Amino acid sequence: MNAVHPEAPRTSGTVAQMPVLGGAERFFGHNRVVASDRRGFLERIVREAPAGSPGCLRFVASGPDVVIINDPHLLQEVLIDKAKSFDKSLILKYALEPLGGEGLFTSDGELWRRQRKWMAPLFHPRRLESYGDAMVAVTKRAILDWKDGETRLIHHDTTRIAMSIAGKTLFDADTFGEADEIGHALTDALDWTSANSPSVLALLQIIGGRRLQRFGEARPGPLGERLSKAGLAVQKPRFFPGKQGKKLVAAIELLDARVQRMIDERRAAATRGTPPNDLLSQLLTAHDEGEGRMSDRQVRDEILTLFVAGHETTASGLAWTLALLGRNPDILRAVIAEVDALPGDPTVADLPRLGLTLRVFKEALRLYPPVFLFGRAANEALTLGSWSLKQDTAVILSPWTIHRRADLWPDPERFDPDRFLPEHEAARPKTAYLPFGAGPRVCIGNHFAMMEAQLVLAMLLRRFHFALPSPEQSPPLAFGATLRPADELPLQVRRR
Ligand code: HEM
């Protein structure tokens, strides 16, 4: 019989028996580390959960067990095979509550199932084709005042473009002029989200609320029901103290007003018999006429969810793509050759001819996944691989870390769009690449984002060359609610 090395990590057992991620502090566990140095935290996971390791690590925190997973097979279990045993992360729900409420991103159970089933057809690739022209028109308008040779803050520009596209295609709203105002409100709201996702106060509130909810659920009858409802309410943020809290309240007021205006405009257009064919109009039709009507609040939550999820992430992906092209002149030349071969400005009919452009975008999302961390909470006890997890165990998943496993992505820091040639894609496990998540909760807007990226990139690259001021340096990263360029990515643009 082979002798077992005394220090070989366990590969089965309870969460308490899992190898612990290094860097835990005495009283705070990993909580402070994840809040103060997210990049260091992620790099530690990459180092400590490589190929051949048990694939999961224990995260030390007070309250329920927390597990970090960085193995494609375990990810497959959490996101796909056993997806029903998991709800969205409680911390994420808390942090996104002011913006997204109970929208598709944060809801669970019956509410999520109903909304997803109903909204999925609207995001089918065929249905999205009618948005192509608007995506190109918005981009054309955005670059009108770009001057040859100037240095532009490209992330600011891609945010304006992506926000205007979201406004136009989802709600037929012209947000171009308002983009800065709305952009600031969203930034303030997302700053609060980022600061409060791992805050100790938020954790205490969530843990206390969850315990009350479970206590109520264990008691039959109306008292149990009331306690469980109260527990659920405690898990939502109610008070917004401090300067950041004030900014959040002002931001939500502004965004609510804008959403209400959009709703009012749609309703007025519907009474005139000219409702625009946009997503908001379809949401409102279901709201005003449908069975199982959505409440006003639900419409608002879905709209803000789509608006936030629909532009913030794509904007970062586009900015990173341009920066990576700026650092890789050979690949830039090849993409330019591809977009120059189109007969004119890009259209949806050209998408099949923009294969390299798509691969470049996919590779940018691998290196810089805008949603770099997300999570789940087990809604029942279960086994994951050979590990047993109790109900309420939190699971942390990171596209950033799985995208850097050298067994799945050789030489992981190298920018190489060929990784996404069909034969290479087919050879990898599905859960090796997670910029959009996977399984039933996969991003509903993934086709929307890819199509937008192909069209916007083709449009920009047909007109301009992009160069980094100092190509030898990697742009600084900001790991907030999403992964963004810390300095808005200054790039020099040269007219072609
Ligand atoms: C590059 C762009 C994008 C990235 C990287 C991205 C990333 C993600 C990820 C990782 C998830 C899953 C989170 C989880 O499983 O917990 C998700 C869900 C979601 N995304 Fe995206 N997204 C992008 C674009 C979009 C767009 C364009 C829209 C809408 C127009 C959108 C709307 C949503 C919604 C509503 C969900 C929740 C789906 C559900 O739970 O049923 N996203 N996104």
Coordinates of C-alpha atoms and ligand atoms in Angstrom, one line a residue:
M1 CA 0.0 0.0 0.0
N2 CA 1.3 3.5 -0.8
A3 CA 2.2 5.5 2.2
V4 CA 0.2 8.7 2.5
H5 CA 2.4 11.8 2.9
P6 CA 1.5 13.3 6.3
E7 CA 1.1 16.8 4.8
A8 CA -0.9 15.8 1.8
P9 CA -4.0 18.0 1.8
R10 CA -7.3 16.2 2.4
T11 CA -9.5 15.7 -0.5
S12 CA -12.8 15.0 1.4
G13 CA -14.5 15.8 4.6
T14 CA -16.3 18.7 6.2
V15 CA -15.6 22.4 5.5
A16 CA -13.8 22.5 8.8
Q17 CA -11.3 20.0 7.5
M18 CA -10.6 21.8 4.2
P19 CA -7.2 23.4 3.7
V20 CA -7.4 27.0 4.8
L21 CA -6.4 29.8 2.4
G22 CA -3.3 31.6 3.8
G23 CA -3.3 35.2 5.1
A24 CA -6.2 34.9 7.6
E25 CA -5.9 37.3 10.5
R26 CA -6.6 36.4 14.1
F27 CA -9.9 38.2 14.7
F28 CA -11.0 39.2 11.2
G29 CA -10.1 36.0 9.4
H30 CA -10.0 36.8 5.7
N31 CA -12.7 39.6 5.9
R32 CA -10.2 42.5 6.1
V33 CA -7.9 41.0 3.4
V34 CA -10.7 40.6 0.9
A35 CA -11.8 44.2 1.6
S36 CA -8.4 45.9 1.5
D37 CA -6.4 43.9 -1.0
R38 CA -8.7 42.1 -3.4
R39 CA -6.0 41.5 -6.0
G40 CA -3.6 40.0 -3.4
F41 CA -6.5 37.8 -2.2
L42 CA -7.2 36.6 -5.7
E43 CA -3.5 36.0 -6.4
R44 CA -3.3 33.9 -3.3
I45 CA -6.1 31.7 -4.5
V46 CA -4.4 31.2 -7.8
R47 CA -1.2 30.2 -6.0
E48 CA -2.9 28.0 -3.4
A49 CA -5.5 26.2 -5.5
P50 CA -3.6 25.1 -8.6
A51 CA -4.3 22.0 -10.7
G52 CA -4.1 18.8 -8.7
S53 CA -5.1 20.5 -5.4
P54 CA -8.4 19.6 -3.8
G55 CA -9.8 22.6 -5.7
C56 CA -11.4 24.2 -2.7
L57 CA -10.1 26.2 0.2
R58 CA -11.7 27.4 3.5
F59 CA -12.2 31.1 3.9
V60 CA -12.1 32.1 7.5
A61 CA -15.0 34.3 8.7
S62 CA -17.5 34.5 11.5
G63 CA -20.9 33.0 10.9
P64 CA -21.6 30.3 8.4
D65 CA -18.9 28.3 6.6
V66 CA -17.4 29.9 3.6
V67 CA -15.6 27.9 0.8
I68 CA -13.6 29.2 -2.1
I69 CA -13.8 27.0 -5.2
N70 CA -11.2 27.0 -8.1
D71 CA -11.7 23.7 -9.8
P72 CA -13.8 23.3 -13.0
H73 CA -15.5 20.1 -11.8
L74 CA -16.6 21.6 -8.6
L75 CA -17.7 24.7 -10.4
Q76 CA -19.7 22.6 -12.7
E77 CA -21.5 21.1 -9.7
V78 CA -22.2 24.5 -8.1
L79 CA -23.3 26.3 -11.2
I80 CA -24.9 23.6 -13.3
D81 CA -25.5 20.1 -11.8
K82 CA -26.6 21.2 -8.3
A83 CA -27.7 24.8 -9.2
K84 CA -31.0 24.2 -7.5
S85 CA -29.3 23.7 -4.2
F86 CA -27.8 27.2 -4.3
D87 CA -29.2 30.7 -4.0
K88 CA -27.4 33.9 -4.9
S89 CA -24.8 35.1 -2.4
L90 CA -26.4 36.9 0.6
I91 CA -23.7 39.6 0.6
L92 CA -24.3 40.3 -3.1
K93 CA -28.0 40.6 -2.5
Y94 CA -27.4 43.0 0.3
A95 CA -24.9 45.1 -1.6
L96 CA -27.0 45.3 -4.8
E97 CA -30.4 45.8 -3.0
P98 CA -30.5 49.6 -3.4
L99 CA -29.8 49.4 -7.1
G100 CA -31.3 46.1 -8.3
G101 CA -33.8 45.3 -5.5
E102 CA -35.4 42.0 -6.5
G103 CA -34.4 42.1 -10.1
L104 CA -33.2 39.1 -12.1
F105 CA -29.6 39.4 -10.9
T106 CA -30.4 39.1 -7.2
S107 CA -33.7 37.3 -6.9
D108 CA -34.1 33.5 -6.3
G109 CA -36.7 30.8 -6.2
E110 CA -40.1 31.2 -7.9
L111 CA -39.8 34.9 -8.5
W112 CA -36.5 34.4 -10.4
R113 CA -37.8 31.4 -12.3
R114 CA -40.9 33.4 -13.5
Q115 CA -38.9 36.5 -14.5
R116 CA -36.2 34.6 -16.2
K117 CA -38.6 32.4 -18.2
W118 CA -40.4 35.5 -19.3
M119 CA -37.4 37.7 -20.1
A120 CA -35.2 35.0 -21.8
P121 CA -36.9 35.2 -25.2
L122 CA -36.2 38.9 -25.4
F123 CA -32.5 38.2 -25.2
H124 CA -32.5 35.5 -27.8
P125 CA -29.8 36.2 -30.5
R126 CA -32.4 36.5 -33.2
R127 CA -34.4 39.1 -31.2
L128 CA -31.3 41.1 -30.6
E129 CA -30.5 41.5 -34.3
S130 CA -32.8 44.5 -34.5
Y131 CA -30.5 46.4 -32.1
G132 CA -27.4 46.2 -34.3
D133 CA -28.0 49.5 -36.2
A134 CA -28.6 51.4 -33.0
M135 CA -25.3 50.1 -31.6
V136 CA -23.4 51.3 -34.6
A137 CA -25.2 54.6 -34.7
V138 CA -24.5 55.4 -31.1
T139 CA -20.8 54.6 -31.6
K140 CA -20.6 56.8 -34.7
R141 CA -22.0 59.6 -32.8
A142 CA -19.6 59.1 -29.8
I143 CA -16.5 59.4 -32.0
L144 CA -17.6 62.5 -33.9
D145 CA -15.5 64.9 -31.8
W146 CA -12.4 62.7 -31.3
K147 CA -9.3 64.5 -32.5
D148 CA -6.4 63.0 -34.3
G149 CA -3.4 62.4 -31.9
E150 CA -5.2 63.3 -28.7
T151 CA -5.1 61.1 -25.5
R152 CA -8.5 60.0 -24.5
L153 CA -9.8 58.4 -21.3
I154 CA -11.0 55.4 -23.1
H155 CA -12.9 53.8 -20.2
H156 CA -14.9 57.0 -19.8
D157 CA -15.6 56.8 -23.6
T158 CA -16.6 53.2 -23.6
T159 CA -18.9 53.8 -20.6
R160 CA -20.7 56.6 -22.4
I161 CA -21.0 54.4 -25.5
A162 CA -22.2 51.3 -23.6
M163 CA -24.6 53.3 -21.5
S164 CA -26.1 55.0 -24.5
I165 CA -26.5 51.7 -26.2
A166 CA -28.2 50.2 -23.2
G167 CA -30.5 53.2 -23.0
K168 CA -31.3 53.2 -26.7
T169 CA -31.7 49.5 -27.2
L170 CA -33.4 48.5 -24.0
F171 CA -35.5 51.5 -23.4
D172 CA -35.4 53.6 -26.6
A173 CA -34.1 56.4 -24.4
D174 CA -31.6 58.9 -25.6
T175 CA -29.2 58.9 -22.6
F176 CA -26.3 60.3 -24.5
G177 CA -26.6 63.8 -23.2
E178 CA -27.4 62.5 -19.7
A179 CA -24.7 59.9 -19.7
D180 CA -22.4 61.9 -17.4
E181 CA -25.1 62.6 -14.8
I182 CA -26.4 59.0 -14.8
G183 CA -22.8 57.7 -15.0
H184 CA -22.0 59.6 -11.8
A185 CA -25.1 58.3 -10.0
L186 CA -24.3 54.8 -11.0
T187 CA -20.7 55.2 -9.9
D188 CA -21.8 56.5 -6.5
A189 CA -24.2 53.6 -6.1
L190 CA -21.7 51.0 -7.2
D191 CA -19.0 52.5 -4.9
W192 CA -21.4 51.9 -2.0
T193 CA -22.0 48.4 -3.3
S194 CA -18.3 47.7 -3.5
A195 CA -17.6 49.1 0.0
N196 CA -20.5 47.2 1.6
S197 CA -20.1 43.8 0.0
P198 CA -17.6 42.6 2.6
S199 CA -18.2 45.2 5.4
V200 CA -18.3 43.8 8.9
L201 CA -21.5 45.7 9.7
A202 CA -23.2 44.2 6.7
L203 CA -22.0 40.8 7.6
L204 CA -23.4 41.0 11.1
Q205 CA -26.7 42.2 9.8
I206 CA -26.9 39.4 7.3
I207 CA -25.9 36.7 9.7
G208 CA -28.3 37.9 12.4
G209 CA -31.1 38.2 9.8
R210 CA -30.4 34.7 8.4
R211 CA -30.5 33.2 11.9
L212 CA -33.8 34.8 12.6
Q213 CA -35.2 33.6 9.3
R214 CA -34.1 30.0 10.0
F215 CA -35.4 30.1 13.5
G216 CA -38.8 31.2 12.2
E217 CA -38.8 28.6 9.4
A218 CA -38.2 25.9 12.1
R219 CA -41.5 26.9 13.9
P220 CA -44.8 26.1 12.2
G221 CA -47.6 28.6 12.3
P222 CA -48.1 32.3 11.9
L223 CA -45.5 33.3 14.5
G224 CA -42.8 31.3 12.7
E225 CA -43.9 32.9 9.4
R226 CA -43.6 36.4 10.9
L227 CA -40.2 35.7 12.4
S228 CA -38.9 34.3 9.1
K229 CA -40.2 37.3 7.2
A230 CA -38.6 39.7 9.8
G231 CA -35.4 37.8 9.4
L232 CA -35.5 38.3 5.6
A233 CA -36.2 42.0 6.1
V234 CA -33.2 42.3 8.4
Q235 CA -30.9 41.0 5.6
K236 CA -31.7 44.0 3.5
P237 CA -29.9 47.3 4.0
R238 CA -32.1 49.9 5.7
F239 CA -29.8 52.7 6.9
F240 CA -27.2 54.5 4.9
P241 CA -25.0 56.4 7.3
G242 CA -21.9 58.5 6.4
K243 CA -20.9 60.4 3.3
Q244 CA -21.0 57.4 1.0
G245 CA -24.5 56.6 2.3
K246 CA -25.8 60.1 1.5
K247 CA -24.3 59.8 -2.0
L248 CA -26.1 56.5 -2.5
V249 CA -29.5 57.9 -1.4
A250 CA -29.0 60.9 -3.8
A251 CA -28.0 58.5 -6.6
I252 CA -30.9 56.2 -6.1
E253 CA -33.3 59.2 -6.1
L254 CA -31.9 60.4 -9.5
L255 CA -32.0 56.9 -11.0
D256 CA -35.5 56.3 -9.8
A257 CA -36.6 59.6 -11.3
R258 CA -35.0 58.7 -14.6
V259 CA -36.6 55.2 -14.7
Q260 CA -40.0 56.7 -13.8
R261 CA -39.6 59.2 -16.7
M262 CA -38.9 56.4 -19.1
I263 CA -42.0 54.5 -17.9
D264 CA -44.2 57.6 -18.2
E265 CA -42.9 58.2 -21.7
R266 CA -43.6 54.6 -22.7
R267 CA -47.1 54.8 -21.3
A268 CA -47.8 58.1 -23.1
A269 CA -46.6 56.6 -26.4
A270 CA -48.8 53.6 -25.9
T271 CA -51.9 55.7 -25.4
R272 CA -51.0 57.5 -28.7
G273 CA -50.8 54.1 -30.3
T274 CA -47.1 54.4 -31.0
P275 CA -45.3 52.3 -28.4
P276 CA -41.6 51.8 -29.3
N277 CA -40.6 48.2 -29.8
D278 CA -38.2 48.1 -26.9
L279 CA -37.7 46.0 -23.8
L280 CA -39.3 48.4 -21.4
S281 CA -42.4 48.6 -23.5
Q282 CA -42.6 44.8 -23.4
L283 CA -42.1 44.8 -19.6
L284 CA -44.8 47.4 -19.3
T285 CA -47.3 45.4 -21.4
A286 CA -46.8 42.5 -19.1
H287 CA -47.1 44.8 -16.2
D288 CA -50.3 46.6 -17.3
E289 CA -52.1 43.7 -19.0
G290 CA -50.5 40.4 -18.2
E291 CA -51.4 37.7 -15.9
G292 CA -49.5 37.6 -12.6
R293 CA -48.8 41.3 -13.1
M294 CA -45.4 42.7 -12.0
S295 CA -45.6 45.4 -9.4
D296 CA -44.3 48.9 -10.2
R297 CA -41.4 48.1 -7.9
Q298 CA -40.6 44.9 -9.9
V299 CA -40.5 46.8 -13.2
R300 CA -38.2 49.4 -11.6
D301 CA -35.9 46.6 -10.2
E302 CA -35.7 44.8 -13.6
I303 CA -35.0 48.0 -15.5
L304 CA -32.2 49.2 -13.2
T305 CA -30.8 45.7 -13.1
L306 CA -30.6 45.6 -16.9
F307 CA -29.3 49.1 -17.1
V308 CA -26.5 48.5 -14.7
A309 CA -25.6 45.0 -15.7
G310 CA -26.1 45.9 -19.3
H311 CA -23.4 48.6 -19.6
E312 CA -20.9 48.7 -16.8
T313 CA -19.5 45.3 -17.6
T314 CA -19.4 45.7 -21.4
A315 CA -17.8 49.1 -21.0
S316 CA -14.9 47.7 -19.0
G317 CA -14.6 44.7 -21.4
L318 CA -14.3 47.1 -24.4
A319 CA -11.8 49.4 -22.7
W320 CA -9.6 46.4 -21.7
T321 CA -9.8 45.1 -25.3
L322 CA -8.5 48.4 -26.7
A323 CA -5.7 48.5 -24.1
L324 CA -4.6 44.9 -24.9
L325 CA -4.7 45.7 -28.7
G326 CA -2.6 48.8 -28.0
R327 CA 0.0 46.6 -26.3
N328 CA -0.1 43.9 -29.0
P329 CA 0.6 45.6 -32.4
D330 CA 0.6 42.4 -34.4
I331 CA -2.8 41.3 -33.2
L332 CA -4.1 44.9 -33.7
R333 CA -2.9 44.8 -37.3
A334 CA -4.7 41.5 -37.9
V335 CA -8.0 42.9 -36.4
I336 CA -7.7 46.0 -38.5
A337 CA -7.3 43.8 -41.6
E338 CA -10.5 42.0 -40.6
V339 CA -12.6 45.1 -40.0
D340 CA -11.2 46.8 -43.2
A341 CA -12.4 43.9 -45.2
L342 CA -16.0 44.7 -44.5
P343 CA -17.9 46.4 -47.3
G344 CA -18.8 49.4 -45.1
D345 CA -19.7 50.3 -41.5
P346 CA -20.4 47.0 -39.6
T347 CA -23.9 45.5 -39.5
V348 CA -25.3 42.3 -37.9
A349 CA -25.0 40.6 -41.3
D350 CA -21.2 41.1 -40.9
L351 CA -20.9 39.4 -37.5
P352 CA -19.7 36.0 -38.9
R353 CA -16.9 37.9 -40.6
L354 CA -15.7 39.4 -37.3
G355 CA -14.4 36.2 -35.8
L356 CA -11.0 37.5 -34.7
T357 CA -12.7 40.6 -33.2
L358 CA -14.9 38.3 -31.1
R359 CA -11.9 36.2 -30.0
V360 CA -10.0 39.3 -29.0
F361 CA -12.9 40.4 -26.9
K362 CA -13.3 36.9 -25.3
E363 CA -9.6 36.9 -24.4
A364 CA -9.8 40.4 -22.9
L365 CA -12.7 39.1 -20.7
R366 CA -10.5 36.1 -19.7
L367 CA -7.7 38.3 -18.5
Y368 CA -9.9 41.1 -17.1
P369 CA -13.3 39.6 -16.2
P370 CA -15.4 42.5 -15.2
V371 CA -17.4 40.3 -12.8
F372 CA -14.3 39.0 -11.1
L373 CA -15.9 37.4 -8.1
F374 CA -19.4 36.1 -7.4
G375 CA -21.0 33.7 -4.9
R376 CA -23.7 31.4 -3.9
A377 CA -25.3 30.2 -0.6
A378 CA -26.3 26.6 -0.1
N379 CA -30.1 26.4 0.5
E380 CA -29.7 22.8 1.8
A381 CA -27.0 20.5 3.0
L382 CA -25.3 18.7 0.2
T383 CA -22.0 17.2 -1.0
L384 CA -19.7 18.9 -3.4
G385 CA -17.1 16.5 -4.8
S386 CA -16.3 14.5 -1.7
W387 CA -16.9 17.5 0.6
S388 CA -20.0 17.9 2.8
L389 CA -21.5 21.3 3.0
K390 CA -24.1 22.4 5.6
Q391 CA -27.1 24.5 4.7
D392 CA -26.2 28.2 4.4
T393 CA -22.5 27.5 3.5
A394 CA -21.3 30.4 1.3
V395 CA -19.4 29.6 -1.8
I396 CA -17.0 32.1 -3.4
L397 CA -16.3 31.6 -7.2
S398 CA -13.9 33.7 -9.2
P399 CA -13.6 34.0 -12.9
W400 CA -10.3 35.9 -12.4
T401 CA -8.7 32.9 -10.6
I402 CA -10.1 30.1 -12.8
H403 CA -9.0 32.0 -15.8
R404 CA -5.4 31.9 -14.5
R405 CA -5.1 28.1 -13.9
A406 CA -2.1 27.1 -15.9
D407 CA -3.4 23.6 -16.6
L408 CA -6.5 25.1 -18.4
W409 CA -4.8 28.2 -19.8
P410 CA -1.1 27.6 -20.5
D411 CA 1.0 30.7 -19.9
P412 CA -2.1 32.4 -18.4
E413 CA -0.9 36.0 -18.4
R414 CA -0.2 36.0 -22.2
F415 CA -2.8 37.7 -24.4
D416 CA -3.7 35.1 -27.0
P417 CA -7.0 35.3 -28.8
D418 CA -6.4 31.9 -30.5
R419 CA -7.3 30.3 -27.3
F420 CA -10.8 30.8 -28.5
L421 CA -10.5 29.1 -31.8
P422 CA -13.4 26.5 -31.9
E423 CA -11.1 23.5 -31.5
H424 CA -9.5 25.0 -28.4
E425 CA -12.8 26.0 -26.9
A426 CA -14.2 22.6 -27.4
A427 CA -11.2 21.0 -25.6
R428 CA -11.8 22.9 -22.4
P429 CA -14.3 22.2 -19.7
K430 CA -17.3 24.6 -19.9
T431 CA -16.5 26.0 -16.4
A432 CA -12.9 26.9 -17.3
Y433 CA -14.2 30.2 -18.8
L434 CA -16.7 32.1 -16.6
P435 CA -16.9 35.8 -17.5
F436 CA -20.7 35.3 -17.9
G437 CA -21.1 32.6 -15.3
A438 CA -22.7 29.3 -16.3
G439 CA -25.8 27.1 -15.9
P440 CA -29.3 28.4 -15.4
R441 CA -28.1 31.7 -14.0
V442 CA -25.7 32.4 -16.8
C443 CA -25.7 36.1 -17.9
I444 CA -28.9 36.7 -19.8
G445 CA -27.2 39.5 -21.8
N446 CA -24.1 37.5 -23.0
H447 CA -25.2 37.5 -26.6
F448 CA -26.1 41.1 -26.4
A449 CA -22.6 41.9 -25.0
M450 CA -20.7 39.9 -27.6
M451 CA -22.7 41.4 -30.5
E452 CA -22.2 44.9 -29.1
A453 CA -18.5 44.3 -28.6
Q454 CA -18.0 43.1 -32.2
L455 CA -19.9 46.1 -33.7
V456 CA -18.4 48.8 -31.5
L457 CA -14.9 47.5 -31.9
A458 CA -15.3 47.2 -35.6
M459 CA -16.6 50.7 -35.8
L460 CA -13.8 52.2 -33.7
L461 CA -11.0 50.2 -35.4
R462 CA -12.1 51.2 -38.9
R463 CA -11.6 54.8 -37.9
F464 CA -8.8 54.9 -35.3
H465 CA -5.5 53.4 -34.1
F466 CA -5.1 53.0 -30.4
A467 CA -1.8 53.2 -28.5
L468 CA -0.9 53.0 -24.8
P469 CA 1.2 56.0 -23.6
S470 CA 3.6 53.4 -22.0
P471 CA 3.0 50.0 -23.5
E472 CA 5.5 48.3 -21.3
Q473 CA 3.4 49.0 -18.1
S474 CA 0.2 47.1 -17.3
P475 CA -2.7 49.5 -16.7
P476 CA -3.6 49.8 -13.0
L477 CA -6.6 47.8 -11.9
A478 CA -9.4 48.7 -9.6
F479 CA -11.2 45.7 -8.0
G480 CA -14.5 47.4 -6.9
A481 CA -18.0 46.1 -7.5
T482 CA -16.6 45.2 -10.9
L483 CA -13.0 45.1 -12.3
R484 CA -12.3 48.4 -13.9
P485 CA -9.2 50.3 -15.1
A486 CA -8.2 52.4 -12.1
D487 CA -7.1 55.4 -14.2
E488 CA -9.9 55.4 -16.9
L489 CA -7.3 54.1 -19.3
P490 CA -5.6 56.9 -21.2
L491 CA -5.0 55.9 -24.8
Q492 CA -3.7 57.9 -27.7
V493 CA -6.0 57.8 -30.7
R494 CA -4.8 58.4 -34.3
R495 CA -7.2 58.8 -37.1
R496 CA -6.7 56.1 -39.8
Ligands
HEM1 C1 -19.2 41.9 -20.9 C2 -20.4 42.0 -20.4 C3 -21.0 41.2 -19.3 C4 -20.4 40.5 -18.3 C5 -19.0 40.2 -18.1 C6 -21.5 39.9 -17.5 C7 -21.3 39.1 -16.5 C8 -22.4 38.4 -15.8 C9 -22.2 37.3 -14.9 C10 -20.9 36.7 -14.4 C11 -23.4 36.9 -14.5 C12 -23.8 35.8 -13.6 C13 -23.6 36.1 -12.1 C14 -23.9 34.9 -11.2 O1 -24.1 33.7 -11.7 O2 -24.0 35.1 -10.0 C15 -24.4 37.8 -15.1 C16 -25.7 37.8 -14.9 C17 -26.6 38.7 -15.5 N1 -26.3 39.6 -16.4 FE1 -24.6 39.9 -17.3 N2 -22.7 40.4 -18.0 C18 -22.5 41.2 -19.1 C19 -23.4 41.9 -19.9 C20 -24.7 41.9 -19.6 C21 -25.7 42.6 -20.4 C22 -25.4 43.3 -21.7 C23 -26.9 42.5 -19.8 C24 -28.3 43.0 -20.2 C25 -28.5 43.7 -21.2 C26 -26.7 41.7 -18.6 C27 -27.6 41.3 -17.7 C28 -27.5 40.3 -16.7 C29 -28.6 39.8 -15.9 C30 -30.0 40.4 -15.8 C31 -28.0 38.8 -15.1 C32 -28.7 37.9 -14.1 C33 -29.3 36.7 -14.8 C34 -30.0 35.7 -13.9 O3 -29.5 35.5 -12.7 O4 -30.9 35.1 -14.4 N3 -25.4 41.4 -18.5 N4 -23.7 38.7 -15.9

